PDB file of C-alpha atoms in Angstrom:
ATOM      1  CA  MET A   1      10.147 200.282 249.117  1.00 29.00           C
ATOM      2  CA  ALA A   2       9.745 204.029 249.517  1.00 27.00           C
ATOM      3  CA  HIS A   3      12.841 206.201 249.447  1.00 28.00           C
ATOM      4  CA  ARG A   4      13.528 209.743 250.586  1.00 26.00           C
ATOM      5  CA  GLN A   5      14.021 211.852 247.507  1.00 30.00           C
ATOM      6  CA  ASP A   6      17.422 213.382 246.816  1.00 33.00           C
ATOM      7  CA  THR A   7      17.356 216.920 248.197  1.00 30.00           C
ATOM      8  CA  ALA A   8      20.007 218.267 245.827  1.00 34.00           C
ATOM      9  CA  SER A   9      19.306 221.088 243.410  1.00 31.00           C
ATOM     10  CA  PRO A  10      17.797 220.511 239.964  1.00 28.00           C
ATOM     11  CA  SER A  11      21.188 220.959 238.318  1.00 32.00           C
ATOM     12  CA  GLU A  12      22.563 218.071 240.333  1.00 36.00           C
ATOM     13  CA  SER A  13      19.500 215.884 240.125  1.00 37.00           C
ATOM     14  CA  SER A  14      19.128 216.196 236.382  1.00 35.00           C
ATOM     15  CA  ALA A  15      22.632 214.901 235.717  1.00 37.00           C
ATOM     16  CA  SER A  16      21.903 211.218 235.592  1.00 38.00           C
ATOM     17  CA  SER A  17      21.668 208.112 233.537  1.00 39.00           C
ATOM     18  CA  GLY A  18      17.963 208.187 234.232  1.00 44.00           C
ATOM     19  CA  PRO A  19      15.312 210.748 233.351  1.00 44.00           C
ATOM     20  CA  VAL A  20      14.498 213.882 235.336  1.00 42.00           C
ATOM     21  CA  PRO A  21      14.473 214.105 239.117  1.00 42.00           C
ATOM     22  CA  ALA A  22      11.506 212.871 241.084  1.00 48.00           C
ATOM     23  CA  PRO A  23       8.788 215.394 240.291  1.00 39.00           C
ATOM     24  CA  SER A  24       7.637 217.932 242.871  1.00 39.00           C
ATOM     25  CA  ALA A  25       4.393 218.421 240.917  1.00 40.00           C
ATOM     26  CA  PRO A  26       2.291 216.188 238.679  1.00 43.00           C
ATOM     27  CA  ALA A  27       4.035 215.422 235.410  1.00 42.00           C
ATOM     28  CA  ARG A  28       2.933 217.350 232.358  1.00 48.00           C
ATOM     29  CA  SER A  29       2.697 214.910 229.497  1.00 51.00           C
ATOM     30  CA  ALA A  30       2.562 215.904 225.850  1.00 58.00           C
ATOM     31  CA  PRO A  31      -0.702 217.358 224.536  1.00 60.00           C
ATOM     32  CA  ALA A  32      -3.283 214.670 223.899  1.00 62.00           C
ATOM     33  CA  CYS A  33      -3.536 215.832 220.286  1.00 76.00           C
ATOM     34  CA  ALA A  34       0.144 215.085 219.562  1.00 91.00           C
ATOM     35  CA  SER A  35       0.433 212.224 217.101  1.00 96.00           C
ATOM     36  CA  PHE A  36       2.811 209.293 217.339  1.00 97.00           C
ATOM     37  CA  GLU A  37       4.854 210.696 214.456  1.00 97.00           C
ATOM     38  CA  GLU A  38       5.079 214.151 216.069  1.00 97.00           C
ATOM     39  CA  LEU A  39       6.220 212.703 219.385  1.00 97.00           C
ATOM     40  CA  CYS A  40       8.874 210.496 217.757  1.00 97.00           C
ATOM     41  CA  ALA A  41      10.159 213.454 215.763  1.00 97.00           C
ATOM     42  CA  GLU A  42      10.320 215.580 218.899  1.00 96.00           C
ATOM     43  CA  GLY A  43      12.256 212.953 220.854  1.00 96.00           C
ATOM     44  CA  ALA A  44      14.642 212.440 217.947  1.00 96.00           C
ATOM     45  CA  ALA A  45      15.396 216.167 217.600  1.00 95.00           C
ATOM     46  CA  VAL A  46      16.554 216.911 221.155  1.00 93.00           C
ATOM     47  CA  PRO A  47      20.364 217.208 221.482  1.00 90.00           C
ATOM     48  CA  THR A  48      21.958 214.413 223.506  1.00 86.00           C
ATOM     49  CA  GLU A  49      25.240 216.036 224.605  1.00 77.00           C
ATOM     50  CA  GLY A  50      26.133 216.103 228.289  1.00 67.00           C
ATOM     51  CA  TRP A  51      24.291 214.664 231.276  1.00 67.00           C
ATOM     52  CA  ASP A  52      21.683 217.376 231.640  1.00 72.00           C
ATOM     53  CA  PHE A  53      18.302 215.630 231.734  1.00 81.00           C
ATOM     54  CA  SER A  54      16.223 218.763 232.330  1.00 86.00           C
ATOM     55  CA  TRP A  55      14.358 218.296 229.022  1.00 92.00           C
ATOM     56  CA  PHE A  56      12.529 215.370 230.624  1.00 94.00           C
ATOM     57  CA  GLU A  57      10.810 217.607 233.177  1.00 94.00           C
ATOM     58  CA  GLY A  58       7.118 216.766 232.910  1.00 93.00           C
ATOM     59  CA  ARG A  59       7.803 214.001 230.350  1.00 96.00           C
ATOM     60  CA  ALA A  60       9.455 211.360 232.546  1.00 97.00           C
ATOM     61  CA  SER A  61      10.514 210.973 236.167  1.00 96.00           C
ATOM     62  CA  GLU A  62      12.817 208.871 238.293  1.00 95.00           C
ATOM     63  CA  ALA A  63      13.027 208.596 242.067  1.00 96.00           C
ATOM     64  CA  ARG A  64      16.418 209.502 243.495  1.00 95.00           C
ATOM     65  CA  PRO A  65      18.522 207.371 245.857  1.00 98.00           C
ATOM     66  CA  SER A  66      18.197 208.262 249.522  1.00 98.00           C
ATOM     67  CA  TRP A  67      21.892 208.979 250.016  1.00 98.00           C
ATOM     68  CA  GLY A  68      22.101 212.162 247.869  1.00 98.00           C
ATOM     69  CA  TYR A  69      25.324 211.364 246.025  1.00 98.00           C
ATOM     70  CA  ALA A  70      26.346 214.838 244.839  1.00 98.00           C
ATOM     71  CA  VAL A  71      25.829 216.429 248.251  1.00 98.00           C
ATOM     72  CA  SER A  72      27.838 213.612 249.846  1.00 98.00           C
ATOM     73  CA  LEU A  73      30.586 214.100 247.255  1.00 98.00           C
ATOM     74  CA  ALA A  74      30.748 217.783 248.180  1.00 98.00           C
ATOM     75  CA  GLY A  75      31.528 216.803 251.758  1.00 98.00           C
ATOM     76  CA  ARG A  76      34.334 214.490 250.672  1.00 98.00           C
ATOM     77  CA  LEU A  77      35.830 217.065 248.302  1.00 98.00           C
ATOM     78  CA  ALA A  78      36.120 219.487 251.204  1.00 98.00           C
ATOM     79  CA  HIS A  79      38.606 217.133 252.894  1.00 98.00           C
ATOM     80  CA  ALA A  80      40.575 216.038 249.813  1.00 98.00           C
ATOM     81  CA  ARG A  81      44.011 217.211 248.684  1.00 98.00           C
ATOM     82  CA  ALA A  82      43.851 215.902 245.093  1.00 99.00           C
ATOM     83  CA  ALA A  83      40.635 214.665 243.454  1.00 99.00           C
ATOM     84  CA  LEU A  84      39.821 212.934 240.174  1.00 99.00           C
ATOM     85  CA  ASP A  85      36.334 212.479 238.684  1.00 98.00           C
ATOM     86  CA  VAL A  86      36.256 209.573 236.221  1.00 98.00           C
ATOM     87  CA  GLN A  87      33.874 209.524 233.233  1.00 96.00           C
ATOM     88  CA  THR A  88      32.566 212.941 234.261  1.00 97.00           C
ATOM     89  CA  GLY A  89      30.100 213.301 231.367  1.00 92.00           C
ATOM     90  CA  GLY A  90      29.435 216.999 230.868  1.00 93.00           C
ATOM     91  CA  GLY A  91      30.806 217.752 234.332  1.00 96.00           C
ATOM     92  CA  GLU A  92      27.392 218.670 235.752  1.00 94.00           C
ATOM     93  CA  VAL A  93      27.597 216.576 238.920  1.00 96.00           C
ATOM     94  CA  LEU A  94      31.196 217.516 239.738  1.00 98.00           C
ATOM     95  CA  ASP A  95      30.368 221.176 239.114  1.00 98.00           C
ATOM     96  CA  PHE A  96      27.444 220.985 241.539  1.00 97.00           C
ATOM     97  CA  ALA A  97      29.516 219.204 244.189  1.00 98.00           C
ATOM     98  CA  LEU A  98      32.373 221.702 243.932  1.00 98.00           C
ATOM     99  CA  GLY A  99      29.875 224.538 244.275  1.00 98.00           C
ATOM    100  CA  ARG A 100      28.579 222.989 247.514  1.00 98.00           C
ATOM    101  CA  ALA A 101      31.975 222.053 248.992  1.00 98.00           C
ATOM    102  CA  ALA A 102      33.239 224.096 251.960  1.00 98.00           C
ATOM    103  CA  ARG A 103      36.681 224.054 250.332  1.00 98.00           C
ATOM    104  CA  VAL A 104      38.058 222.489 247.174  1.00 98.00           C
ATOM    105  CA  PRO A 105      41.149 220.308 246.613  1.00 98.00           C
ATOM    106  CA  ALA A 106      44.359 221.932 245.437  1.00 98.00           C
ATOM    107  CA  LEU A 107      44.518 219.500 242.504  1.00 98.00           C
ATOM    108  CA  LEU A 108      41.364 218.775 240.489  1.00 98.00           C
ATOM    109  CA  ALA A 109      41.101 216.609 237.369  1.00 98.00           C
ATOM    110  CA  ALA A 110      38.398 214.806 235.417  1.00 98.00           C
ATOM    111  CA  THR A 111      38.347 212.340 232.535  1.00 98.00           C
ATOM    112  CA  GLU A 112      35.781 211.893 229.767  1.00 97.00           C
ATOM    113  CA  GLY A 113      35.817 209.863 226.578  1.00 94.00           C
ATOM    114  CA  TRP A 114      33.030 211.260 224.380  1.00 89.00           C
ATOM    115  CA  PRO A 115      34.267 214.341 222.452  1.00 92.00           C
ATOM    116  CA  PRO A 116      31.070 216.452 222.762  1.00 89.00           C
ATOM    117  CA  ASN A 117      31.107 215.848 226.516  1.00 92.00           C
ATOM    118  CA  VAL A 118      34.827 216.689 226.739  1.00 96.00           C
ATOM    119  CA  ALA A 119      34.117 220.112 225.260  1.00 95.00           C
ATOM    120  CA  GLY A 120      31.127 220.718 227.514  1.00 94.00           C
ATOM    121  CA  ALA A 121      32.918 219.528 230.645  1.00 96.00           C
ATOM    122  CA  THR A 122      35.938 221.683 229.870  1.00 97.00           C
ATOM    123  CA  GLU A 123      33.798 224.792 229.471  1.00 97.00           C
ATOM    124  CA  ARG A 124      31.835 224.044 232.636  1.00 97.00           C
ATOM    125  CA  LEU A 125      34.682 222.954 234.904  1.00 98.00           C
ATOM    126  CA  ARG A 126      37.582 225.201 233.857  1.00 98.00           C
ATOM    127  CA  PRO A 127      36.301 228.068 236.057  1.00 98.00           C
ATOM    128  CA  ARG A 128      36.408 225.636 239.000  1.00 98.00           C
ATOM    129  CA  GLY A 129      40.079 224.898 238.377  1.00 98.00           C
ATOM    130  CA  VAL A 130      39.439 221.396 236.993  1.00 98.00           C
ATOM    131  CA  VAL A 131      41.695 220.009 234.265  1.00 98.00           C
ATOM    132  CA  VAL A 132      39.543 217.863 231.934  1.00 98.00           C
ATOM    133  CA  VAL A 133      41.480 215.123 230.150  1.00 98.00           C
ATOM    134  CA  ALA A 134      40.104 213.327 227.073  1.00 98.00           C
ATOM    135  CA  ALA A 135      40.534 209.634 227.811  1.00 97.00           C
ATOM    136  CA  PRO A 136      38.578 206.654 226.418  1.00 94.00           C
ATOM    137  CA  GLU A 137      36.535 204.936 229.100  1.00 91.00           C
ATOM    138  CA  ASP A 138      38.354 201.628 228.570  1.00 91.00           C
ATOM    139  CA  ALA A 139      41.879 203.094 228.497  1.00 95.00           C
ATOM    140  CA  PRO A 140      44.341 203.306 231.413  1.00 97.00           C
ATOM    141  CA  LEU A 141      43.922 206.476 233.452  1.00 98.00           C
ATOM    142  CA  PRO A 142      46.506 209.021 232.222  1.00 98.00           C
ATOM    143  CA  PHE A 143      47.930 209.792 235.676  1.00 98.00           C
ATOM    144  CA  ALA A 144      50.875 208.632 237.750  1.00 98.00           C
ATOM    145  CA  ASP A 145      50.564 206.053 240.508  1.00 98.00           C
ATOM    146  CA  GLY A 146      49.269 207.383 243.815  1.00 98.00           C
ATOM    147  CA  THR A 147      48.320 210.840 242.512  1.00 98.00           C
ATOM    148  CA  PHE A 148      44.912 211.250 244.183  1.00 99.00           C
ATOM    149  CA  ASP A 149      43.468 210.810 247.638  1.00 98.00           C
ATOM    150  CA  LEU A 150      39.912 210.914 246.237  1.00 99.00           C
ATOM    151  CA  VAL A 151      38.611 209.334 243.014  1.00 99.00           C
ATOM    152  CA  SER A 152      34.907 209.720 242.246  1.00 98.00           C
ATOM    153  CA  SER A 153      32.509 208.706 239.498  1.00 98.00           C
ATOM    154  CA  ARG A 154      28.761 208.907 238.914  1.00 96.00           C
ATOM    155  CA  HIS A 155      27.380 206.195 236.674  1.00 94.00           C
ATOM    156  CA  PRO A 156      30.562 205.018 234.953  1.00 94.00           C
ATOM    157  CA  VAL A 157      30.017 202.649 232.046  1.00 89.00           C
ATOM    158  CA  ARG A 158      32.232 200.254 233.980  1.00 90.00           C
ATOM    159  CA  PRO A 159      34.682 200.874 236.812  1.00 96.00           C
ATOM    160  CA  HIS A 160      38.300 199.981 236.027  1.00 97.00           C
ATOM    161  CA  TRP A 161      39.209 198.816 239.486  1.00 98.00           C
ATOM    162  CA  THR A 162      42.902 198.165 238.895  1.00 98.00           C
ATOM    163  CA  GLU A 163      43.372 201.648 237.443  1.00 98.00           C
ATOM    164  CA  ILE A 164      41.365 203.244 240.242  1.00 98.00           C
ATOM    165  CA  ALA A 165      43.519 201.452 242.821  1.00 98.00           C
ATOM    166  CA  ARG A 166      46.708 202.446 240.985  1.00 98.00           C
ATOM    167  CA  VAL A 167      46.046 206.201 240.908  1.00 98.00           C
ATOM    168  CA  LEU A 168      44.845 206.311 244.524  1.00 98.00           C
ATOM    169  CA  GLU A 169      47.470 207.082 247.108  1.00 98.00           C
ATOM    170  CA  PRO A 170      47.703 204.710 250.095  1.00 98.00           C
ATOM    171  CA  GLY A 171      44.760 205.574 252.333  1.00 98.00           C
ATOM    172  CA  GLY A 172      42.878 207.196 249.421  1.00 98.00           C
ATOM    173  CA  THR A 173      39.212 206.560 248.695  1.00 98.00           C
ATOM    174  CA  TYR A 174      37.039 205.748 245.691  1.00 99.00           C
ATOM    175  CA  PHE A 175      33.529 207.179 246.160  1.00 99.00           C
ATOM    176  CA  ALA A 176      30.901 206.590 243.485  1.00 98.00           C
ATOM    177  CA  GLN A 177      27.326 205.927 242.506  1.00 98.00           C
ATOM    178  CA  HIS A 178      26.941 203.079 240.015  1.00 97.00           C
ATOM    179  CA  VAL A 179      24.037 201.914 237.891  1.00 95.00           C
ATOM    180  CA  GLY A 180      23.012 198.528 239.225  1.00 95.00           C
ATOM    181  CA  PRO A 181      21.895 195.264 237.631  1.00 94.00           C
ATOM    182  CA  GLY A 182      18.822 195.170 235.426  1.00 92.00           C
ATOM    183  CA  SER A 183      18.293 198.934 235.479  1.00 93.00           C
ATOM    184  CA  ALA A 184      15.243 199.894 233.382  1.00 95.00           C
ATOM    185  CA  ARG A 185      14.849 196.209 232.575  1.00 95.00           C
ATOM    186  CA  GLU A 186      11.161 196.619 231.740  1.00 97.00           C
ATOM    187  CA  LEU A 187      11.963 199.207 229.071  1.00 98.00           C
ATOM    188  CA  VAL A 188      14.886 197.271 227.612  1.00 96.00           C
ATOM    189  CA  GLU A 189      12.847 194.086 227.320  1.00 97.00           C
ATOM    190  CA  HIS A 190       9.965 195.904 225.650  1.00 98.00           C
ATOM    191  CA  PHE A 191      12.345 196.556 222.738  1.00 98.00           C
ATOM    192  CA  LEU A 192      14.708 193.576 222.867  1.00 97.00           C
ATOM    193  CA  GLY A 193      12.565 190.864 224.393  1.00 96.00           C
ATOM    194  CA  PRO A 194      13.528 188.759 227.425  1.00 94.00           C
ATOM    195  CA  GLN A 195      17.220 189.050 228.197  1.00 89.00           C
ATOM    196  CA  PRO A 196      19.450 186.323 229.690  1.00 88.00           C
ATOM    197  CA  GLU A 197      20.024 186.638 233.415  1.00 81.00           C
ATOM    198  CA  ASP A 198      23.741 187.245 232.821  1.00 79.00           C
ATOM    199  CA  ALA A 199      22.817 190.459 231.020  1.00 73.00           C
ATOM    200  CA  HIS A 200      21.111 191.712 234.185  1.00 69.00           C
ATOM    201  CA  SER A 201      23.663 190.528 236.741  1.00 80.00           C
ATOM    202  CA  ALA A 202      26.834 192.010 235.228  1.00 78.00           C
ATOM    203  CA  ARG A 203      26.586 195.113 237.434  1.00 90.00           C
ATOM    204  CA  HIS A 204      25.574 193.277 240.607  1.00 94.00           C
ATOM    205  CA  PRO A 205      27.012 194.910 243.751  1.00 96.00           C
ATOM    206  CA  ASP A 206      28.468 191.590 244.913  1.00 95.00           C
ATOM    207  CA  ARG A 207      30.410 191.254 241.657  1.00 95.00           C
ATOM    208  CA  GLU A 208      31.689 194.790 241.960  1.00 96.00           C
ATOM    209  CA  ARG A 209      32.758 194.212 245.558  1.00 97.00           C
ATOM    210  CA  ALA A 210      34.711 191.135 244.470  1.00 97.00           C
ATOM    211  CA  ALA A 211      36.361 193.036 241.600  1.00 97.00           C
ATOM    212  CA  ALA A 212      37.291 195.946 243.851  1.00 98.00           C
ATOM    213  CA  GLU A 213      38.801 193.633 246.439  1.00 98.00           C
ATOM    214  CA  ALA A 214      40.700 191.725 243.751  1.00 98.00           C
ATOM    215  CA  ALA A 215      42.286 195.070 242.758  1.00 98.00           C
ATOM    216  CA  GLY A 216      43.457 195.538 246.353  1.00 98.00           C
ATOM    217  CA  LEU A 217      40.751 197.889 247.627  1.00 98.00           C
ATOM    218  CA  GLU A 218      38.828 197.572 250.890  1.00 98.00           C
ATOM    219  CA  VAL A 219      35.092 198.180 250.401  1.00 98.00           C
ATOM    220  CA  SER A 220      33.704 200.079 253.379  1.00 98.00           C
ATOM    221  CA  CYS A 221      30.250 200.937 252.009  1.00 98.00           C
ATOM    222  CA  LEU A 222      27.959 199.255 249.495  1.00 98.00           C
ATOM    223  CA  ARG A 223      24.303 200.323 249.500  1.00 98.00           C
ATOM    224  CA  ALA A 224      21.724 199.470 246.834  1.00 97.00           C
ATOM    225  CA  GLU A 225      18.253 200.797 246.014  1.00 98.00           C
ATOM    226  CA  ARG A 226      15.576 200.098 243.394  1.00 97.00           C
ATOM    227  CA  LEU A 227      13.850 203.240 242.123  1.00 98.00           C
ATOM    228  CA  ARG A 228      10.643 203.858 240.184  1.00 98.00           C
ATOM    229  CA  MET A 229      10.853 205.413 236.704  1.00 98.00           C
ATOM    230  CA  GLU A 230       7.871 206.699 234.693  1.00 98.00           C
ATOM    231  CA  PHE A 231       7.673 207.651 231.010  1.00 98.00           C
ATOM    232  CA  HIS A 232       4.666 209.822 230.197  1.00 97.00           C
ATOM    233  CA  ASP A 233       4.970 209.894 226.416  1.00 97.00           C
ATOM    234  CA  VAL A 234       6.878 208.171 223.657  1.00 98.00           C
ATOM    235  CA  ALA A 235       8.987 211.276 222.929  1.00 97.00           C
ATOM    236  CA  ALA A 236      10.618 210.806 226.337  1.00 97.00           C
ATOM    237  CA  VAL A 237      11.352 207.168 225.520  1.00 98.00           C
ATOM    238  CA  VAL A 238      12.932 208.089 222.181  1.00 98.00           C
ATOM    239  CA  HIS A 239      15.136 210.768 223.710  1.00 97.00           C
ATOM    240  CA  PHE A 240      16.114 208.556 226.656  1.00 96.00           C
ATOM    241  CA  LEU A 241      17.227 205.668 224.442  1.00 97.00           C
ATOM    242  CA  ARG A 242      19.157 208.039 222.164  1.00 95.00           C
ATOM    243  CA  LYS A 243      20.914 209.524 225.186  1.00 89.00           C
ATOM    244  CA  VAL A 244      21.598 206.378 227.224  1.00 88.00           C
ATOM    245  CA  ILE A 245      22.889 204.432 224.248  1.00 89.00           C
ATOM    246  CA  TRP A 246      23.815 201.206 226.031  1.00 87.00           C
ATOM    247  CA  MET A 247      20.207 200.443 226.992  1.00 92.00           C
ATOM    248  CA  VAL A 248      19.119 199.428 223.466  1.00 96.00           C
ATOM    249  CA  PRO A 249      22.303 199.393 221.337  1.00 95.00           C
ATOM    250  CA  GLY A 250      21.840 200.911 217.894  1.00 96.00           C
ATOM    251  CA  PHE A 251      18.472 202.415 218.814  1.00 97.00           C
ATOM    252  CA  THR A 252      16.759 204.692 216.307  1.00 97.00           C
ATOM    253  CA  ALA A 253      13.095 205.621 216.138  1.00 97.00           C
ATOM    254  CA  GLU A 254      12.944 204.227 212.586  1.00 97.00           C
ATOM    255  CA  ALA A 255      14.477 200.855 213.462  1.00 97.00           C
ATOM    256  CA  TYR A 256      12.143 200.316 216.425  1.00 98.00           C
ATOM    257  CA  GLU A 257       9.015 201.942 215.007  1.00 98.00           C
ATOM    258  CA  PRO A 258       6.661 198.967 215.685  1.00 98.00           C
ATOM    259  CA  ALA A 259       7.764 198.661 219.336  1.00 98.00           C
ATOM    260  CA  LEU A 260       7.515 202.426 219.810  1.00 98.00           C
ATOM    261  CA  ARG A 261       4.037 202.522 218.302  1.00 98.00           C
ATOM    262  CA  ALA A 262       2.903 199.728 220.619  1.00 98.00           C
ATOM    263  CA  LEU A 263       4.348 201.616 223.589  1.00 98.00           C
ATOM    264  CA  HIS A 264       2.634 204.819 222.457  1.00 98.00           C
ATOM    265  CA  GLU A 265      -0.734 203.078 222.400  1.00 97.00           C
ATOM    266  CA  ARG A 266      -0.067 201.481 225.782  1.00 97.00           C
ATOM    267  CA  ILE A 267       0.708 204.858 227.372  1.00 97.00           C
ATOM    268  CA  ARG A 268      -2.376 206.415 225.799  1.00 96.00           C
ATOM    269  CA  THR A 269      -4.557 203.616 227.170  1.00 96.00           C
ATOM    270  CA  ASP A 270      -2.975 202.737 230.522  1.00 97.00           C
ATOM    271  CA  GLY A 271      -1.007 205.798 231.555  1.00 96.00           C
ATOM    272  CA  PRO A 272       2.747 206.153 232.180  1.00 97.00           C
ATOM    273  CA  PHE A 273       5.066 203.282 231.319  1.00 98.00           C
ATOM    274  CA  VAL A 274       6.717 202.187 234.575  1.00 98.00           C
ATOM    275  CA  ALA A 275      10.227 200.775 234.850  1.00 98.00           C
ATOM    276  CA  HIS A 276      12.701 200.569 237.717  1.00 97.00           C
ATOM    277  CA  GLY A 277      16.246 201.858 237.938  1.00 96.00           C
ATOM    278  CA  THR A 278      18.847 200.341 240.246  1.00 96.00           C
ATOM    279  CA  ARG A 279      21.680 202.247 241.875  1.00 97.00           C
ATOM    280  CA  HIS A 280      24.379 201.457 244.386  1.00 97.00           C
ATOM    281  CA  LEU A 281      26.670 203.649 246.441  1.00 98.00           C
ATOM    282  CA  VAL A 282      30.274 202.506 246.749  1.00 98.00           C
ATOM    283  CA  ALA A 283      33.091 203.637 249.021  1.00 98.00           C
ATOM    284  CA  ALA A 284      36.369 201.715 248.748  1.00 98.00           C
ATOM    285  CA  ARG A 285      39.773 202.517 250.264  1.00 98.00           C
ATOM    286  CA  ARG A 286      43.288 201.686 249.159  1.00 98.00           C
ATOM    287  CA  PRO A 287      45.002 200.319 252.284  1.00 98.00           C
ATOM    288  CA  ALA A 288      47.654 202.560 253.806  1.00 92.00           C
TER     289      ALA A 288
END
């Protein structure tokens, strides 16, 4: 199924749990003379802090969901009194949305659990008036009940529905884009082999709807899309798996050298390695 590409700016599009935004020009792969060892070393040397995926430009691509999450978030921020962004990463998406919003909430907060991202998000978001709080992703949210009328998140590791419902005021909304079931399954299974179906269904939208409703939220929107991803060289694969660490847990180029070499030869022979990401848009309201 074809999808309209996200029309947001590169700074918004590149903040993702996938590679770079859908390309506007043909991808520029690594020079044909680059060896397997050189490409692995290059992918292993790129810093992984934050959610800026701009390094992938010309090395990998991913189609964007049709709904344009960050632009939509900007519209919701303009009508919010107090907003919280959960698992904000380096703050890139929230920063973009605040820059596009017609007005910003009087109270702005964000949480993040990974120390390098906390530092980056604080530096990026402080000028916007956002208080960044270091909080582990699996810990209770460090805010009082009913503090926010808008809670947002882009690609949380997992949504803590009871905590989201608790910090929302009556009538408040959770608005988010989640990674869906079996995202990049083709890539994961190249390294780990066939995975049990339960491993691919844990993030299913129907399961998330049920969990949200069990926490007392009313789901008003749940849209899902499957999106094409392309990897044009093995350096992009190495960097991607180092950055999105839950795809292949414990990944290093050394530990997976045989699988990487096989993938390198496959790309050289057949062209880009194709996988598919899954995303869903969620809007859920705490009843008044």
